[in-house]
């Protein structure tokens, strides 16, 4: 696709409903490089016109909408193996997996903005996404565990001739990524870098069977808890040091009829709180599909599934105002690859909405982030309950309306 067409498409994309800021954009040079490389391979005949395309890790829709603009699609050619009529078009809808619910929503929102109706389907990572795919475009994830889960799924479910184009920012790429891909593909070729992005081209999927490596599980003897984790989840089966510090105060955290573990990750806070407060109903919620799958598995593995409800949602958007007596939060401080306090503030703001008057938000954060003014303003009176060389734990009480 001509560069200026892609530029004009990308210039219309936003990150909404994710955090928007002047220094945060909805696409990056890797999206462009992946699309240009796919177009070059199609033009050179190295990819067949009428390939079935799957996309993994599309942040806000740039890859999906760019791929549709690049190749169009043939809606009548939905089944694997059927050839598409138009050269360069994808066979059937473009299938896409995004871990974050905000990314899924942003893709749909951006599709509406640029007037794309149909042509893509959103799927969980698995057979529905990948069965019969001949081409997979991947924005390389941050963690090797997440890459391993994706590589396993591609090798397991895609067509045997699948070509995987895995792109990333050079500064975030490591030789460990090549090593992971080499376990699942017989040929992994790094391509020339452009604008500080690079693609690893993998082909020759090795046969995979047996039990998938994720979700993994491990027994944490410090907590006496089995922790389950998909590849993409924060801290894997381990215990984050901030979470560990917050849990030192568990005996002082009040019992609530309904408590929420906001940004639950593997659900360690939900599970330990639920176990300590058998009379409480707990909601474990996260924007990440990998996180909620992990939290569900953690609840089940510890016999807490009846007490813990798991919900994939952006900042508790579907929970009614005033519906929780307690919220536990170890907030994120990254938005994608960028360190940005906006993601944490968004969750504190959400806690202010969902807490009932008199309810409490208990949170832990890197002391340099100075969240206290925001906690005071968005929740109410805030007291420091603990501090160590790195972290601060605070408890904030939701003020009554009008106070
Ligand atoms: C620092 S991790 C904490 C995970 C877990 N509570 C723990 O203590 O191990 C922050 C979590 O917040 C989630 N998160 C970030 N923004 C979110 C949002 N807008 N809505 C829901 N969850 C969000 C991330 O996916 C991540 O799992």
XYZ file of C-alpha atoms and ligand atoms in Angstrom:
430
model
C 0.000 0.000 0.000
C 1.329 3.458 -0.855
C 2.888 5.072 2.187
C 0.707 8.153 2.088
C -2.471 6.000 2.133
C -1.281 4.195 5.242
C -0.215 7.511 6.795
C -3.626 8.985 6.087
C -5.367 5.911 7.598
C -3.133 5.929 10.680
C -3.577 9.659 11.234
C -7.292 9.039 11.823
C -6.801 6.358 14.505
C -7.167 7.039 18.218
C -6.550 5.041 21.398
C -10.002 5.649 22.927
C -11.189 4.202 25.330
C -7.586 3.760 26.454
C -5.715 6.670 28.001
C -5.094 9.372 25.381
C -2.280 11.908 25.655
C -0.266 14.073 23.303
C 2.795 11.784 23.608
C 0.831 8.547 23.089
C -0.266 7.491 19.594
C -2.432 4.666 18.282
C 0.182 3.099 15.983
C 3.930 2.772 15.689
C 6.626 2.162 13.076
C 6.328 -1.608 13.685
C 2.705 -1.611 12.494
C 3.837 0.055 9.283
C 6.799 -2.248 8.820
C 4.639 -5.357 9.318
C 2.095 -4.165 6.742
C 4.744 -3.089 4.240
C 6.585 -6.398 4.628
C 3.360 -8.372 4.074
C 2.655 -6.252 0.970
C 6.195 -6.802 -0.354
C 5.966 -10.576 0.202
C 2.600 -10.668 -1.569
C 3.995 -8.663 -4.494
C 7.034 -10.942 -4.695
C 4.846 -14.057 -4.685
C 6.349 -15.284 -1.392
C 2.881 -15.070 0.143
C 0.005 -16.384 -1.890
C -2.852 -14.071 -2.814
C -5.851 -15.508 -1.020
C -3.928 -16.305 2.142
C -5.862 -16.507 5.380
C -4.596 -13.756 7.671
C -4.563 -13.713 11.472
C -3.247 -10.864 13.605
C -2.049 -11.070 17.201
C -1.338 -8.097 19.450
C -2.930 -5.336 17.390
C -2.850 -2.454 19.868
C -5.629 -0.166 18.632
C -6.547 -1.565 15.215
C -3.766 -0.165 13.010
C -2.723 -3.632 11.837
C -6.225 -4.937 11.193
C -7.507 -1.830 9.443
C -4.209 -1.444 7.581
C -4.343 -5.088 6.433
C -7.894 -4.622 5.191
C -6.872 -1.492 3.326
C -3.866 -3.364 1.949
C -5.573 -6.459 0.666
C -9.310 -6.056 0.925
C -10.982 -9.357 1.677
C -13.181 -11.822 -0.063
C -16.240 -12.421 2.140
C -17.311 -15.437 0.105
C -14.053 -17.260 0.662
C -14.510 -18.062 4.302
C -13.366 -21.645 4.489
C -9.750 -22.719 4.713
C -8.246 -23.745 1.400
C -10.705 -21.802 -0.766
C -8.865 -19.443 -3.065
C -9.837 -15.833 -3.169
C -10.978 -14.187 -6.355
C -8.974 -10.977 -6.218
C -5.184 -11.044 -6.265
C -3.779 -9.567 -3.086
C -6.979 -10.012 -1.123
C -7.149 -12.048 2.061
C -9.188 -15.178 2.078
C -12.152 -14.613 4.386
C -12.238 -12.116 7.210
C -9.072 -10.959 8.936
C -9.077 -12.623 12.382
C -7.515 -10.698 15.222
C -6.644 -11.326 18.867
C -6.001 -8.485 21.299
C -5.375 -9.213 24.946
C -6.824 -5.948 26.235
C -10.529 -5.173 26.166
C -9.565 -1.528 25.572
C -7.698 -2.597 22.416
C -10.702 -4.588 21.188
C -12.965 -1.617 21.751
C -10.482 0.793 20.147
C -10.363 -1.371 17.013
C -14.158 -1.305 16.705
C -14.230 2.429 17.412
C -11.496 3.130 14.847
C -13.215 0.916 12.268
C -16.317 3.091 12.654
C -14.244 6.254 12.388
C -12.586 5.245 9.122
C -15.795 3.748 7.702
C -14.712 0.084 7.703
C -17.726 -2.133 8.167
C -16.996 -5.822 8.619
C -14.019 -7.652 7.212
C -12.582 -8.617 10.592
C -13.420 -10.918 13.501
C -12.133 -10.667 17.081
C -11.152 -13.967 18.750
C -9.454 -15.309 21.868
C -5.975 -16.749 21.302
C -6.633 -20.293 20.051
C -8.015 -22.426 17.248
C -10.853 -20.051 16.315
C -8.290 -17.349 15.609
C -5.620 -19.409 13.940
C -7.118 -22.510 12.268
C -5.939 -22.591 8.664
C -4.074 -19.256 8.860
C -1.258 -18.979 6.293
C -0.015 -15.573 7.429
C 0.194 -14.250 10.997
C 1.184 -10.677 11.809
C 2.364 -10.238 15.385
C 3.312 -7.201 17.422
C 5.943 -8.847 19.620
C 4.839 -8.903 23.260
C 6.969 -7.674 26.138
C 7.467 -11.012 27.850
C 9.014 -14.208 26.544
C 6.275 -16.184 28.309
C 3.617 -14.383 26.273
C 5.614 -14.958 23.082
C 5.910 -18.635 23.957
C 2.129 -18.932 24.399
C 1.538 -17.217 21.045
C 4.207 -19.252 19.180
C 2.750 -22.464 20.603
C -0.756 -21.462 19.483
C 0.421 -20.559 15.965
C 2.413 -23.784 15.521
C -0.440 -25.821 17.014
C -3.377 -24.375 15.059
C -2.247 -22.509 11.911
C -1.751 -24.042 8.448
C 1.505 -26.022 8.100
C 2.783 -23.442 5.557
C 2.146 -20.519 7.920
C 4.482 -17.512 7.714
C 4.761 -15.583 10.970
C 5.909 -11.959 10.744
C 6.794 -10.915 14.295
C 7.723 -7.252 14.601
C 8.897 -5.048 17.424
C 10.864 -1.988 18.412
C 14.552 -2.926 18.257
C 15.160 -1.600 21.785
C 12.543 -4.008 23.163
C 13.754 -7.057 21.221
C 16.154 -9.667 22.558
C 17.880 -12.791 21.293
C 15.642 -14.681 23.702
C 12.770 -13.940 21.298
C 14.606 -15.666 18.426
C 15.257 -18.612 20.732
C 11.565 -18.933 21.641
C 10.520 -18.783 17.982
C 13.206 -21.317 17.009
C 11.607 -23.830 19.361
C 8.403 -23.643 17.311
C 9.670 -22.880 13.765
C 12.501 -24.456 11.771
C 13.516 -21.136 10.141
C 13.644 -17.774 11.941
C 15.158 -14.948 9.893
C 15.684 -11.433 11.270
C 14.920 -8.842 8.570
C 16.591 -5.472 8.051
C 15.600 -2.869 10.626
C 13.685 0.251 9.572
C 12.924 3.298 11.719
C 14.130 1.371 14.783
C 11.719 -1.531 14.209
C 12.613 -5.021 13.040
C 10.772 -8.133 11.918
C 11.576 -11.750 12.665
C 10.208 -13.917 9.852
C 9.418 -17.448 11.020
C 8.309 -20.359 8.872
C 8.354 -24.130 8.959
C 6.076 -24.637 11.969
C 7.175 -27.641 13.990
C 4.439 -30.118 14.920
C 3.069 -29.403 18.396
C 0.826 -31.639 20.436
C 0.367 -32.459 24.086
C -0.714 -30.072 26.782
C -0.218 -26.353 25.975
C 2.410 -24.702 28.239
C -0.128 -22.150 29.542
C -1.777 -21.501 31.883
C 1.204 -22.421 34.047
C 0.724 -22.916 37.767
C 2.976 -22.813 40.782
C 2.517 -23.180 44.523
C 3.576 -20.089 46.451
C 4.622 -21.417 49.851
C 4.813 -17.936 51.388
C 1.093 -17.429 50.706
C 0.056 -21.098 50.727
C -1.619 -20.395 47.401
C -1.536 -22.003 43.962
C -1.041 -19.214 41.429
C -2.070 -19.780 37.802
C -0.770 -17.626 34.984
C -1.167 -17.310 31.253
C 1.859 -15.985 29.362
C 0.764 -12.342 29.193
C -0.129 -11.818 32.830
C 1.750 -9.489 35.183
C 4.358 -11.270 37.384
C 3.571 -14.743 35.960
C 3.152 -17.310 38.738
C 5.358 -15.153 40.994
C 4.495 -12.632 43.703
C 5.186 -8.974 42.889
C 7.105 -7.190 45.650
C 4.521 -4.390 45.808
C 1.719 -6.931 46.175
C 3.700 -8.713 48.870
C 4.007 -5.441 50.807
C 0.270 -4.711 50.510
C -0.480 -8.224 51.796
C 1.490 -7.511 54.986
C -1.490 -5.340 55.934
C -4.160 -7.954 55.128
C -5.148 -8.450 58.802
C -5.957 -4.702 58.993
C -7.985 -4.528 55.776
C -11.703 -4.404 56.668
C -14.174 -7.158 55.810
C -16.629 -5.965 53.162
C -19.771 -7.580 51.788
C -18.469 -6.915 48.285
C -14.753 -6.379 47.660
C -13.052 -5.776 44.321
C -9.526 -6.742 43.269
C -9.039 -4.021 40.648
C -6.411 -4.883 38.008
C -6.370 -8.417 39.393
C -3.614 -9.989 37.268
C -3.374 -13.601 38.470
C -5.895 -12.857 41.224
C -3.509 -13.163 44.176
C -5.125 -10.273 46.060
C -8.643 -11.575 45.354
C -7.741 -15.094 46.494
C -5.886 -14.133 49.680
C -8.580 -11.632 50.655
C -11.411 -14.096 49.908
C -9.734 -16.803 51.965
C -9.246 -14.431 54.911
C -12.837 -13.132 54.646
C -15.102 -16.091 53.890
C -18.214 -13.911 54.278
C -17.149 -11.529 51.497
C -18.104 -11.726 47.862
C -15.096 -10.781 45.721
C -14.904 -9.511 42.145
C -11.538 -9.916 40.418
C -11.411 -7.658 37.383
C -8.828 -6.727 34.761
C -8.749 -5.350 31.240
C -6.540 -8.233 30.076
C -8.011 -11.525 28.839
C -4.886 -13.353 29.996
C -5.301 -11.840 33.469
C -8.946 -12.807 33.918
C -8.295 -16.335 32.601
C -5.443 -16.591 35.111
C -7.481 -15.190 38.018
C -10.298 -17.614 37.232
C -7.836 -20.517 37.241
C -6.253 -19.290 40.497
C -9.690 -19.064 42.156
C -10.546 -22.583 40.997
C -7.182 -24.052 41.988
C -7.664 -22.780 45.555
C -11.308 -23.802 45.951
C -12.492 -20.173 45.896
C -14.456 -20.159 42.634
C -17.814 -19.827 44.433
C -16.657 -16.718 46.272
C -14.800 -14.954 43.450
C -16.439 -13.608 40.296
C -14.055 -12.788 37.460
C -14.783 -9.952 35.057
C -12.900 -8.616 32.023
C -13.624 -4.902 31.966
C -11.951 -1.540 31.521
C -11.618 0.156 34.910
C -14.790 -1.509 36.325
C -16.873 0.318 33.684
C -19.757 -2.177 34.045
C -19.888 -2.174 37.868
C -22.614 0.106 39.266
C -21.629 3.230 41.207
C -21.420 2.693 44.966
C -21.486 -1.115 44.621
C -18.279 -2.042 46.523
C -17.312 -1.658 50.157
C -13.614 -2.266 49.516
C -11.237 -2.042 46.576
C -7.712 -3.487 46.536
C -5.365 -2.032 43.951
C -1.767 -2.473 42.886
C -1.966 -0.016 39.994
C -0.149 -0.277 36.676
C 2.409 2.350 35.877
C 2.863 1.497 32.225
C 0.676 2.347 29.264
C 1.962 -0.095 26.662
C 5.729 0.367 26.637
C 5.593 3.914 28.073
C 5.802 4.721 31.788
C 2.761 6.885 32.384
C 0.894 7.673 35.603
C -2.366 8.060 33.629
C -3.206 4.357 33.818
C -3.042 4.378 37.635
C -5.002 7.629 37.960
C -7.709 6.203 35.711
C -8.158 3.291 38.141
C -8.177 5.547 41.206
C -10.855 7.659 39.544
C -12.854 4.496 38.806
C -12.508 3.406 42.442
C -14.020 6.743 43.497
C -17.086 5.928 41.400
C -17.547 2.275 42.415
C -16.893 2.591 46.171
C -19.938 3.116 48.389
C -19.691 6.095 50.765
C -17.517 4.992 53.689
C -15.932 2.243 51.581
C -12.149 2.008 51.385
C -9.506 1.816 48.679
C -6.290 0.090 49.798
C -3.468 0.603 47.391
C 0.293 0.133 47.075
C 2.525 2.177 44.810
C 6.103 3.151 44.127
C 6.634 6.002 46.582
C 8.052 8.300 43.871
C 4.658 8.310 42.132
C 3.093 10.525 44.851
C -0.462 9.325 44.344
C -1.674 10.827 47.655
C -3.057 14.107 46.212
C -5.031 12.176 43.581
C -6.286 9.707 46.217
C -7.349 12.563 48.464
C -9.137 14.366 45.634
C -10.747 11.396 43.856
C -11.592 9.147 46.850
C -11.388 11.089 50.103
C -9.376 11.191 53.329
C -6.206 9.145 52.785
C -3.870 7.767 55.439
C -0.480 6.176 54.947
C -0.566 2.764 56.573
C 2.926 1.587 55.601
C 6.103 2.571 53.825
C 9.292 0.669 53.009
C 12.314 1.870 50.997
C 10.404 1.429 47.727
C 6.639 1.347 48.305
C 3.863 3.172 50.120
C 0.576 1.578 51.191
C -2.404 3.876 51.711
C -6.037 3.480 52.750
C -8.520 6.046 51.422
C -12.104 6.375 52.651
C -14.773 7.298 50.126
C -16.329 10.536 51.211
C -20.116 10.859 51.128
C -21.559 12.813 48.195
C -21.518 16.554 48.838
C -18.854 16.286 51.559
C 0.660 -3.960 38.646
S -0.449 -5.112 37.941
C -1.155 -5.859 39.418
C -1.687 -7.249 39.191
C -2.175 -7.974 40.441
N -3.196 -7.227 41.150
C -1.026 -8.283 41.382
O -0.998 -7.632 42.436
O -0.192 -9.122 41.049
C -1.728 -4.035 37.357
C -2.867 -4.727 36.621
O -3.815 -3.703 36.240
C -4.393 -4.070 35.020
N -4.986 -2.866 34.401
C -4.337 -1.823 33.848
N -5.214 -0.913 33.379
C -6.455 -1.417 33.615
C -7.778 -0.970 33.349
N -7.989 0.180 32.709
N -8.817 -1.722 33.747
C -8.604 -2.910 34.380
N -7.370 -3.406 34.644
C -6.315 -2.669 34.285
C -3.228 -4.685 34.254
O -3.691 -5.505 33.198
C -2.498 -5.457 35.340
O -2.931 -6.792 35.416
